[in-house]
PDB file of C-alpha atoms and ligand atoms in Angstrom:
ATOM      1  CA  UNK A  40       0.000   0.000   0.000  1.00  0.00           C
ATOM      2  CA  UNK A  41       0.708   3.736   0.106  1.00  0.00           C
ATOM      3  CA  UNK A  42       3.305   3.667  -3.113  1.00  0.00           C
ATOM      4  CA  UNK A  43       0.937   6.781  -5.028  1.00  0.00           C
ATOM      5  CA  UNK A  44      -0.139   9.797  -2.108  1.00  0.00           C
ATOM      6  CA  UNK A  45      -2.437  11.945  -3.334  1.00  0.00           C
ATOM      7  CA  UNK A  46      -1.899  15.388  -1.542  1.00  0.00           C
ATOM      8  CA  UNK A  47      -4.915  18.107  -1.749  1.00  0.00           C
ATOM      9  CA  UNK A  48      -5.449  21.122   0.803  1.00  0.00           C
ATOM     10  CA  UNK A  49      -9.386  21.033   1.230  1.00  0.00           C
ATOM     11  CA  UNK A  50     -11.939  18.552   0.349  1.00  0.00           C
ATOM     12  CA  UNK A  51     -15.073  17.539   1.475  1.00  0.00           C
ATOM     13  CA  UNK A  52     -14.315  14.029   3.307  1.00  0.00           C
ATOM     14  CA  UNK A  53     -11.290  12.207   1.747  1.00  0.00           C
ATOM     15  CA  UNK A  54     -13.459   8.672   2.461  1.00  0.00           C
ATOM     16  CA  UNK A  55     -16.034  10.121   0.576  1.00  0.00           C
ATOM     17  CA  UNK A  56     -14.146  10.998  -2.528  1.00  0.00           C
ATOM     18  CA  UNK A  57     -12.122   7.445  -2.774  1.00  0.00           C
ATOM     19  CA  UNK A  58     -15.583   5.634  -2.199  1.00  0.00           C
ATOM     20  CA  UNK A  59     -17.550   7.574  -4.884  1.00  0.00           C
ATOM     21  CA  UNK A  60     -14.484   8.200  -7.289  1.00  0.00           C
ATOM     22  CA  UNK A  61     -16.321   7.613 -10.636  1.00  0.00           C
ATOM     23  CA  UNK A  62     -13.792   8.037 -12.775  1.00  0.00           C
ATOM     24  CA  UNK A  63     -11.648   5.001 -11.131  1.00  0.00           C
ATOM     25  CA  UNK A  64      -8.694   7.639 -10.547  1.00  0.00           C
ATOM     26  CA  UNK A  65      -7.828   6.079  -7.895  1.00  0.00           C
ATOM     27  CA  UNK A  66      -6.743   2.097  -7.053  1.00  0.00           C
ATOM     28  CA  UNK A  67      -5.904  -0.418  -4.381  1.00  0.00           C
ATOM     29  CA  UNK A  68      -3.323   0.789  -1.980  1.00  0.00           C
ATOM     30  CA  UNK A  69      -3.709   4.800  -3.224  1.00  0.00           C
ATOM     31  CA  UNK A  70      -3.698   7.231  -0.669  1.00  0.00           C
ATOM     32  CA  UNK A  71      -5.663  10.494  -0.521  1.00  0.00           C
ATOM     33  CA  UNK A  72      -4.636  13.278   2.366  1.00  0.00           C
ATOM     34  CA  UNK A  73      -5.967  16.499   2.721  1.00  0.00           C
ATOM     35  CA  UNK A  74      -4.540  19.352   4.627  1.00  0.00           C
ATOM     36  CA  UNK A  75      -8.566  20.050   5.447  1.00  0.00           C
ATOM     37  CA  UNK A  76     -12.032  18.589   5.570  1.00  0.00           C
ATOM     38  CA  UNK A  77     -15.201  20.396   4.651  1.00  0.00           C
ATOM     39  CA  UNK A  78     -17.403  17.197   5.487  1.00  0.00           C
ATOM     40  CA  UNK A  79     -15.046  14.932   7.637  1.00  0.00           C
ATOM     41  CA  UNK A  80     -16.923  11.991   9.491  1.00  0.00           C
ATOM     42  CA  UNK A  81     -16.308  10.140  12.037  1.00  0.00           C
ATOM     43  CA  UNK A  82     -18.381   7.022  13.612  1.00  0.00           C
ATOM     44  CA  UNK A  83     -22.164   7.384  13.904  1.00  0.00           C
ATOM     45  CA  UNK A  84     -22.145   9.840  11.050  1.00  0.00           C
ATOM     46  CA  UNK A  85     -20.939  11.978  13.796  1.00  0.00           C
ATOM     47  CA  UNK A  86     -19.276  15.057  12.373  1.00  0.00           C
ATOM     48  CA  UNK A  87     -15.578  15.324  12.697  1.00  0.00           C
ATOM     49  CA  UNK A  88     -13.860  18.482  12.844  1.00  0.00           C
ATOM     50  CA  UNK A  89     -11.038  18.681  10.138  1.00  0.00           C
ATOM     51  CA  UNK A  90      -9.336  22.340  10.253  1.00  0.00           C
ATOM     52  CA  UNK A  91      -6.090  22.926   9.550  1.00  0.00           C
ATOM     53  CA  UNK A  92      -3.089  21.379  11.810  1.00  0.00           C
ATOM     54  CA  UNK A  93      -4.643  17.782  11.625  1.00  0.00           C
ATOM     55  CA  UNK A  94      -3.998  14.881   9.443  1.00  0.00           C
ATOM     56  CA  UNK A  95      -6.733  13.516   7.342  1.00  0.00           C
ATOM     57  CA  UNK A  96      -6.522  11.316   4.770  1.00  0.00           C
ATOM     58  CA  UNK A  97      -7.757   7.313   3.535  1.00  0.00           C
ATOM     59  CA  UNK A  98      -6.436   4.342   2.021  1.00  0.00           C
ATOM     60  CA  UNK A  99      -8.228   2.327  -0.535  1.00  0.00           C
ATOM     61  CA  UNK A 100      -9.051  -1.267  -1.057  1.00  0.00           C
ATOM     62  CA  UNK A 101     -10.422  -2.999  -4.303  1.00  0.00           C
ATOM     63  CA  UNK A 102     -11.367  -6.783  -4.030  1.00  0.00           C
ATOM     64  CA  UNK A 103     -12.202  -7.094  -0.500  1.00  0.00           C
ATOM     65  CA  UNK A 104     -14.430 -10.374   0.091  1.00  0.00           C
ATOM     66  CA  UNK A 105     -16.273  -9.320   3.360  1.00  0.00           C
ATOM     67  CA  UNK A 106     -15.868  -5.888   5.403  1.00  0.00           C
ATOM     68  CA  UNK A 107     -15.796  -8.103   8.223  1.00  0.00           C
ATOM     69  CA  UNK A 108     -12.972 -10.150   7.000  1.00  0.00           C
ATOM     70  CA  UNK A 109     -10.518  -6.378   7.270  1.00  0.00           C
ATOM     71  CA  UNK A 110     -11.424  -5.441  10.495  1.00  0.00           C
ATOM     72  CA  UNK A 111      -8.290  -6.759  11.846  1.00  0.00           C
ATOM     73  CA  UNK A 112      -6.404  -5.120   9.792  1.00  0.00           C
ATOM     74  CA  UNK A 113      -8.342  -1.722  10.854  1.00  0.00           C
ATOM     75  CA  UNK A 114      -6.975  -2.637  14.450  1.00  0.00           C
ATOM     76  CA  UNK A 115      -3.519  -2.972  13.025  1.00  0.00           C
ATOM     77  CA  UNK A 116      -3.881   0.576  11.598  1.00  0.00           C
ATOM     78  CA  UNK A 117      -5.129   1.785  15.171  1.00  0.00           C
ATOM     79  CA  UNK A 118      -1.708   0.084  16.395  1.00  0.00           C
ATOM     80  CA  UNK A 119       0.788   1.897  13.337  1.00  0.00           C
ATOM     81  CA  UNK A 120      -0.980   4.840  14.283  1.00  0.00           C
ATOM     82  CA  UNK A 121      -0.113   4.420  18.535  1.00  0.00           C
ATOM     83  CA  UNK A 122       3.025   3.139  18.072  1.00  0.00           C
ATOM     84  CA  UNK A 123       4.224   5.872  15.581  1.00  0.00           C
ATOM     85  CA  UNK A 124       3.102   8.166  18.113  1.00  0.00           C
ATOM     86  CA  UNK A 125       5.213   6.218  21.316  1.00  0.00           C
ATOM     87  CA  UNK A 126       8.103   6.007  19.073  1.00  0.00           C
ATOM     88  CA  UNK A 127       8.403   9.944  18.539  1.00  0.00           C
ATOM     89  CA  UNK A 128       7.348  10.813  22.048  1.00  0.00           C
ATOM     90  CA  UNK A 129       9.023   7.973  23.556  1.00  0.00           C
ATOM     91  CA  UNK A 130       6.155   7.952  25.950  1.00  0.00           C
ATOM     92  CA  UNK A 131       4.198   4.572  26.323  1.00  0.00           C
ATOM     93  CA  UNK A 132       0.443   6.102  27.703  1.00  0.00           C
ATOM     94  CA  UNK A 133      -1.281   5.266  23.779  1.00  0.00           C
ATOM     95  CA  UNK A 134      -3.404   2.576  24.201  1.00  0.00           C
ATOM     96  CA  UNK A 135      -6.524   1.656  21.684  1.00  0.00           C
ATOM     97  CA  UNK A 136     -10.078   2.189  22.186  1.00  0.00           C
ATOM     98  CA  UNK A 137     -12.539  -0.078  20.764  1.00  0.00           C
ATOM     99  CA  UNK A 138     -12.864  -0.401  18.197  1.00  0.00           C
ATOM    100  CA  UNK A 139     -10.035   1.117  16.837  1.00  0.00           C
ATOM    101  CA  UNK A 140      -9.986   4.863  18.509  1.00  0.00           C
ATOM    102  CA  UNK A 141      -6.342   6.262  19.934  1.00  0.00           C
ATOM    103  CA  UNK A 142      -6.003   7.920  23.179  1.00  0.00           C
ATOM    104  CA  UNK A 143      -3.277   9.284  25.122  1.00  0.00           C
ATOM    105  CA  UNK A 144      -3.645   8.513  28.597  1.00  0.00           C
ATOM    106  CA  UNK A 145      -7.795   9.272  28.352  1.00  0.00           C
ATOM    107  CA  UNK A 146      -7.813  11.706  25.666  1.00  0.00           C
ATOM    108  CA  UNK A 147      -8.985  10.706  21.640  1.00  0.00           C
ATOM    109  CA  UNK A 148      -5.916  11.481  19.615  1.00  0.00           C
ATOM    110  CA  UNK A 149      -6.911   9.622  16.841  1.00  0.00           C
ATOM    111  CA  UNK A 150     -10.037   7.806  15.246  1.00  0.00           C
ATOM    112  CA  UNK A 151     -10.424   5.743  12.204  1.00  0.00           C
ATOM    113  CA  UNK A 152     -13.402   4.875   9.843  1.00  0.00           C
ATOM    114  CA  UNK A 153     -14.088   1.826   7.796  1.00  0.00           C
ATOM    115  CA  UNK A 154     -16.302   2.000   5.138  1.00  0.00           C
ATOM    116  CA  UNK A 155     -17.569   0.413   2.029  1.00  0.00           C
ATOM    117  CA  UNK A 156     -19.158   1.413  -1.105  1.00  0.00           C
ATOM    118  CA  UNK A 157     -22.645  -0.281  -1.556  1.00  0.00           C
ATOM    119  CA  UNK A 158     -22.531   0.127  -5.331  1.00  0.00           C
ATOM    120  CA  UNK A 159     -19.812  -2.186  -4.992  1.00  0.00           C
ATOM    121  CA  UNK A 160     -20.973  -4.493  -2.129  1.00  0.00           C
ATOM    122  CA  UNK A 161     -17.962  -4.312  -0.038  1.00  0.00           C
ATOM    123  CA  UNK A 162     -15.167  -5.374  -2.664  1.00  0.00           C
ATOM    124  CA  UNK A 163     -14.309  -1.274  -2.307  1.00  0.00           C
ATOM    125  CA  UNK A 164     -13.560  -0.108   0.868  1.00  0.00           C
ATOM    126  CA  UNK A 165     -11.579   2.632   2.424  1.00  0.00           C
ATOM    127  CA  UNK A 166      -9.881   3.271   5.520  1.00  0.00           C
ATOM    128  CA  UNK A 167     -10.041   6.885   6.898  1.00  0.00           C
ATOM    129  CA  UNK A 168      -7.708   7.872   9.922  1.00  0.00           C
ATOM    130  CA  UNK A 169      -7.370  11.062  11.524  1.00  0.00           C
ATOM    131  CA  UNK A 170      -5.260  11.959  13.863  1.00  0.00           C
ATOM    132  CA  UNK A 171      -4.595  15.284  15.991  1.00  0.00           C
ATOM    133  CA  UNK A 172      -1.274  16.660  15.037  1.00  0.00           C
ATOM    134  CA  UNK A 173      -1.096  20.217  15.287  1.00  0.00           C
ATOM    135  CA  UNK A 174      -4.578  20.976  16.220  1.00  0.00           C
ATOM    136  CA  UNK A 175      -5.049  23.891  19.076  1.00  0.00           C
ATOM    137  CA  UNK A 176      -7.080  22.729  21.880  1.00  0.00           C
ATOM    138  CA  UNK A 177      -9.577  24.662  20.462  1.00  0.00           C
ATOM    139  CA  UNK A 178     -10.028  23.119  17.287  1.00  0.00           C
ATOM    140  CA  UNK A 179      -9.786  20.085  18.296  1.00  0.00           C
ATOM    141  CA  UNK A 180     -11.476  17.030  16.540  1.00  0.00           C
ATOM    142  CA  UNK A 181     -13.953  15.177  18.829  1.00  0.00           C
ATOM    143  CA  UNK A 182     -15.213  17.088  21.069  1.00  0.00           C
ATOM    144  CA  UNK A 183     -17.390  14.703  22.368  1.00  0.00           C
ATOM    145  CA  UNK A 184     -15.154  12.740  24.440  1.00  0.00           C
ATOM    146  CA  UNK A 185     -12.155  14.850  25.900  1.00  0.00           C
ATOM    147  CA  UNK A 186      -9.754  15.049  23.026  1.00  0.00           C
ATOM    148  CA  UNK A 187      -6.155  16.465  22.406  1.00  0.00           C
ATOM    149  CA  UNK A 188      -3.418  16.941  20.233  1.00  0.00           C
ATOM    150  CA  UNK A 189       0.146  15.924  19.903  1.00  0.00           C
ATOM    151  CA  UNK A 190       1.378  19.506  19.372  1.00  0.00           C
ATOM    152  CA  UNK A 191      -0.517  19.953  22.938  1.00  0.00           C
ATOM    153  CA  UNK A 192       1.074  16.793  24.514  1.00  0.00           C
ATOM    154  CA  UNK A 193       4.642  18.094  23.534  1.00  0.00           C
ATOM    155  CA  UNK A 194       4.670  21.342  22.891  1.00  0.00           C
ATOM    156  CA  UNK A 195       6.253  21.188  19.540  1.00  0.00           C
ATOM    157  CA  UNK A 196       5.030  20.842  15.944  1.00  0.00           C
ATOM    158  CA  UNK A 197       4.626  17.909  14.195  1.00  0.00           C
ATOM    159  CA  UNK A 198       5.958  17.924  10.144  1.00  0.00           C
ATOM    160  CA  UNK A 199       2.593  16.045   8.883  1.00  0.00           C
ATOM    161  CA  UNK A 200       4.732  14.972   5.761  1.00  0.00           C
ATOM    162  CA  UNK A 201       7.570  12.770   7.892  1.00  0.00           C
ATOM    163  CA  UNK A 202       4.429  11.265  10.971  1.00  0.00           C
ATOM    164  CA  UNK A 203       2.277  10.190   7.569  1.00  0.00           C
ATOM    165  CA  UNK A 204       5.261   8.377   6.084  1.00  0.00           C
ATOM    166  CA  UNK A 205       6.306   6.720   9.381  1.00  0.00           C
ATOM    167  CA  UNK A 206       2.433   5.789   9.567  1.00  0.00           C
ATOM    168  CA  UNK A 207       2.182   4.495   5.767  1.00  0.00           C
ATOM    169  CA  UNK A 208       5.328   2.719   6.154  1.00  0.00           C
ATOM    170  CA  UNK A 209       4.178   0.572   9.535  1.00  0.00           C
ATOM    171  CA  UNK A 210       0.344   0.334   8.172  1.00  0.00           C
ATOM    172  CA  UNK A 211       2.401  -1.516   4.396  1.00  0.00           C
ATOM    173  CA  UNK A 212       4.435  -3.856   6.896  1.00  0.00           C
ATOM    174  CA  UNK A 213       1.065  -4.536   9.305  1.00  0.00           C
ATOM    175  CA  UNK A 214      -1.041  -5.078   5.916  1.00  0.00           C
ATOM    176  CA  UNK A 215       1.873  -7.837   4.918  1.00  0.00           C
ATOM    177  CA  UNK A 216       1.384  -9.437   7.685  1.00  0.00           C
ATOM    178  CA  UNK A 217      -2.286  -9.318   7.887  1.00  0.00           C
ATOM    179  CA  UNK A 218      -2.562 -10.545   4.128  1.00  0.00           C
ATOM    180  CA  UNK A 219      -0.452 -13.666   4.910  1.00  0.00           C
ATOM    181  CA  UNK A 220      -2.412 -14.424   8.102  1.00  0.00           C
ATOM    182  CA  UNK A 221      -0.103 -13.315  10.544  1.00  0.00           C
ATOM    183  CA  UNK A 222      -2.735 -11.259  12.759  1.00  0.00           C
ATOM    184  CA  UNK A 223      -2.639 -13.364  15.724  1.00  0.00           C
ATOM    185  CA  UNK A 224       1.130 -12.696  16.081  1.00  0.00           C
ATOM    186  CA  UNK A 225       0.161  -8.956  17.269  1.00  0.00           C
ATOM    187  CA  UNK A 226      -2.386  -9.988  19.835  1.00  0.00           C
ATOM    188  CA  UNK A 227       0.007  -9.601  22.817  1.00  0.00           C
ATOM    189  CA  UNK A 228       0.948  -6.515  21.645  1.00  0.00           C
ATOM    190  CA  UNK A 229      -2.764  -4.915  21.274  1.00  0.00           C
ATOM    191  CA  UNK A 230      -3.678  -6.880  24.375  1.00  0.00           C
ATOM    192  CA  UNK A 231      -0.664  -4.932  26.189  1.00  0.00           C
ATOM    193  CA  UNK A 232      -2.313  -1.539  24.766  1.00  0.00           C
ATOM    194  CA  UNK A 233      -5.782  -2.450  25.338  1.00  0.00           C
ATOM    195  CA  UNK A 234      -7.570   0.826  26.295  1.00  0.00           C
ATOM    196  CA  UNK A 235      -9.442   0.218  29.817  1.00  0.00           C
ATOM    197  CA  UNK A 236      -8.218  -3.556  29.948  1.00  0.00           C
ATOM    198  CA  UNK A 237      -9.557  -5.188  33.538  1.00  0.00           C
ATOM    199  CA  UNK A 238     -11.654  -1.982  34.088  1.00  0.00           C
ATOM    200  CA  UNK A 239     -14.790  -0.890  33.723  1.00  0.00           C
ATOM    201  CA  UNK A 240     -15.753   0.995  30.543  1.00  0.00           C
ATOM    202  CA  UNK A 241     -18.744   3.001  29.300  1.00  0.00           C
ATOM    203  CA  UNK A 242     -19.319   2.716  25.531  1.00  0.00           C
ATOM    204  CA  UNK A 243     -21.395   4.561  23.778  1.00  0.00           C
ATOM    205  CA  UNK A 244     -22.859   3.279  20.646  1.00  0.00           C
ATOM    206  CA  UNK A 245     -25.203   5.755  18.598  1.00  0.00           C
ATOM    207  CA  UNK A 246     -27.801   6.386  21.385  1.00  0.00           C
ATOM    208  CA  UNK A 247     -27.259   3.029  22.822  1.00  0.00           C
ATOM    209  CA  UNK A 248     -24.649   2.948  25.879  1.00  0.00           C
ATOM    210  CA  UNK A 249     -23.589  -0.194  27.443  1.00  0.00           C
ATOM    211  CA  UNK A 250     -20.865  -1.001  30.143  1.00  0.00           C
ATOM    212  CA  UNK A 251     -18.009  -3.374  29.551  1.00  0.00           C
ATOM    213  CA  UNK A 252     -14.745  -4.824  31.305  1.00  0.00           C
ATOM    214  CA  UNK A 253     -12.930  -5.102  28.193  1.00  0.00           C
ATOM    215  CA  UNK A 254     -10.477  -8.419  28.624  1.00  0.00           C
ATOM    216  CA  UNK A 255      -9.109  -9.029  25.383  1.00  0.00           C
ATOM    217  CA  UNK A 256      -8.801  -8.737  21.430  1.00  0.00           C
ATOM    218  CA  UNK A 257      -9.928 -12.435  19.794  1.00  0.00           C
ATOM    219  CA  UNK A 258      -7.732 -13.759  17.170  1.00  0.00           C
ATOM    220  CA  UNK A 259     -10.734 -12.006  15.127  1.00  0.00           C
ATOM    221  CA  UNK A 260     -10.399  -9.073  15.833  1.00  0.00           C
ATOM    222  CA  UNK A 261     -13.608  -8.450  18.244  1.00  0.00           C
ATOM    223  CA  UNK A 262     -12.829  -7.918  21.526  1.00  0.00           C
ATOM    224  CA  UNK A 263     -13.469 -10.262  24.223  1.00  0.00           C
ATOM    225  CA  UNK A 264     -15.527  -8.225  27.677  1.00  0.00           C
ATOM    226  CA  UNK A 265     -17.113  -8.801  30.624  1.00  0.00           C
ATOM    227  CA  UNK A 266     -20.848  -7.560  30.919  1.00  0.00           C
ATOM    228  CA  UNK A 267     -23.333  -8.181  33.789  1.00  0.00           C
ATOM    229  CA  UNK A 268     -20.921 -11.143  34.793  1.00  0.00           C
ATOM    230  CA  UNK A 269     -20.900 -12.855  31.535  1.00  0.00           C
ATOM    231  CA  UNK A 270     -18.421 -13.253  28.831  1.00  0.00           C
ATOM    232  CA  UNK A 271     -19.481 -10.736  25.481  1.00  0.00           C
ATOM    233  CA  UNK A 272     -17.721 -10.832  22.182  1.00  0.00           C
ATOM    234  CA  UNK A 273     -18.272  -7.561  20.842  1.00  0.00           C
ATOM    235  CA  UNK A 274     -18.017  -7.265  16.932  1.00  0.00           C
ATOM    236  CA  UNK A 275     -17.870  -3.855  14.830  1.00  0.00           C
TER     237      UNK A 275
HETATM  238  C1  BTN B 531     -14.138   8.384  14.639  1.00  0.00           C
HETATM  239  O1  BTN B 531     -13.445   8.653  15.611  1.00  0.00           O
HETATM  240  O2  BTN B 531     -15.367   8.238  14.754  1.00  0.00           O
HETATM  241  C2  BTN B 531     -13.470   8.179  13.294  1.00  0.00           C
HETATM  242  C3  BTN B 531     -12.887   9.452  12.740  1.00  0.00           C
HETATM  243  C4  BTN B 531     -12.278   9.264  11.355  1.00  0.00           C
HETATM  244  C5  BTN B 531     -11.822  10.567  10.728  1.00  0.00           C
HETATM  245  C6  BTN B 531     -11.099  10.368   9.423  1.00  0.00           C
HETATM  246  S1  BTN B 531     -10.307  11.832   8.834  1.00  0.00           S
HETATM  247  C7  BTN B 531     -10.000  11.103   7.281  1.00  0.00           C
HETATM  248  C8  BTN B 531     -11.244  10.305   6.939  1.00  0.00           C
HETATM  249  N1  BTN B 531     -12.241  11.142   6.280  1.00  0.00           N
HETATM  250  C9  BTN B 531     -13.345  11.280   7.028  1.00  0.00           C
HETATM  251  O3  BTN B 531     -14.342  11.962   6.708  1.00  0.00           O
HETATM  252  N2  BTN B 531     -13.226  10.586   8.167  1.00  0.00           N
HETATM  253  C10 BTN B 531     -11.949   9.896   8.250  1.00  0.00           C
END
C-alpha cells in the first residue's frame, strides 16, 4: 500500500471521494490526504472536525471479500498509528479504544473509519484515519469525548509529511502481515495496549450505551468483555 499519495489542501471528506471516485482515478493501496475537511466523518455519522493542523486522509481497497474479514487489519492501523506516536514521544500512555480509537492517557488522539461502497458491495472499501497533530485545543477534533493533540502533549510541531510516512510505512508492513495471516502474532501486543483492559468501561454506541470490562482482542479481531458477569464478544 501507500506507493501513489495523493496530496490536496481542502476537500469535502477524503473517504467520501475514494468511495464515490467515478472516474476510477484512484486504485488499491492509493492514498488520498488532505490538509482540510469540509465534510469529515467520524463514527455514527458523527461530524468530525477537520481544520487545519490535523492529518486527514484514507487508504483504498479494491477486491475485498467481506468488510468483516478487514477489520483486523483496521486494528492494526489503530496500532501503526499508537506506536508511531510512542516512538516519537518515547512515551508509552497510547493505548486503543474499541474499536479502533487512539487515546493518550484518556484523551482521543486519533479515530479511524471503515467504510464500504454499496454500489460495490464491499469489494471497495476505504480506511479513513485522523489523527490530531497540530490541532489547538480549540479546534480540536472530537469534542465529544475529551480530546487532544500531539502539538498539545509536547509542545512542539509535528511535520505532517515525515508522521504520515512513518504511519504508511508501519500500516504496508502490518497489511503484509495481515494478508499472509499473521494477525494473531500482534495480539500480545494490542492486548498490552488495550484501552481500559480489567476496568470498567462506558461505551457509547449511537444512542445506545452499554458497560463493559474489556479483557481481550480475539484472534478475530472483536474484543473479548465482561458484561453483567458474563463473557461478550463484541463485533464492529
Ligand atoms: C471516529 O473517531 O469516529 C473516526 C474518525 C475518522 C476521521 C477520518 S479523517 C479522514 C477520513 N475522512 C473522514 O471523513 N473521516 C476519516
Amino acid at each position: 500500500i501507500a506507493k501513489r499519495v495523493f496530496k490536496t489542501r481542502e476537500i469535502t471528506s477524503t473517504n467520501d471521494v475514494m468511495l464515490k471516485d467515478p472516474e476510477k482515478l484512484f486504485h488499491s493501496g492509493d492514498v488520498l490526504w488532505s490538509l482540510r475537511q469540509s465534510k469529515g466523518r467520524g463514527r455514527y455519522d458523527r461530524v468530525w472536525n477537520s481544520p487545519q493542523g490535523g492529518l486527514y486522509f484514507s487508504i483504498l481497497f479494491e477486491d475485498i471479500p467481506r468488510l468483516s474479514a478487514f477489520y483486523p487489519y483496521v486494528l492494526l492501523c489503530a496500532l501503526a498509528i499508537r506506536n508511531v506516536l510512542a516512538d516519537r514521544t518515547r512515551e508509552d500512555f497510547f493505548t486503543i479504544k474499541w474499536p479502533n480509537d487512539v487515546y493518550a492517557d484518556y484523551h482521543k488522539i486519533a479515530g479511524i473509519l471503515i467504510q464500504s461502497h454499496t454500489a460495490y458491495q464491499g469489494s471497495r472499501a476505504v480506511i479513513g484515519m485522523g489523527i490530531n497533530l497540530n490541532n489547538p485545543m480549540q479546534h480540536l477534533s472530537n469534542l465529544r469525548s475529551p480530546a487532544i493533540s500531539l502539538y498539545e502533549l509536547t509542545g512542539n510541531p509535528t511535520e505532517p509529511e515525515s508522521f504520515l510516512e512513518d504511519l504508511l510505512d508501519r500500516a504496508d508492513a502490518y497489511y503484509r502481515d495481515f494478508i499472509h495471516l499473521r494477525f494473531s502474532h500482534y495480539l500480545p501486543e494490542l492486548n498490552r495496549v488495550l484501552y481500559s483492559k480489567d476496568k470498567s468501561l462506558i461505551l457509547t454506541e449511537g444512542k445506545h450505551q452499554r458497560i463493559v470490562i474489556p479483557r481481550e482482542f480475539t484472534k478475530d479481531g472483536y474484543l473479548k468483555c465482561e458484561e453483567d458477569g458474563e463473557t461478550v464478544i463484541l463485533m464492529v
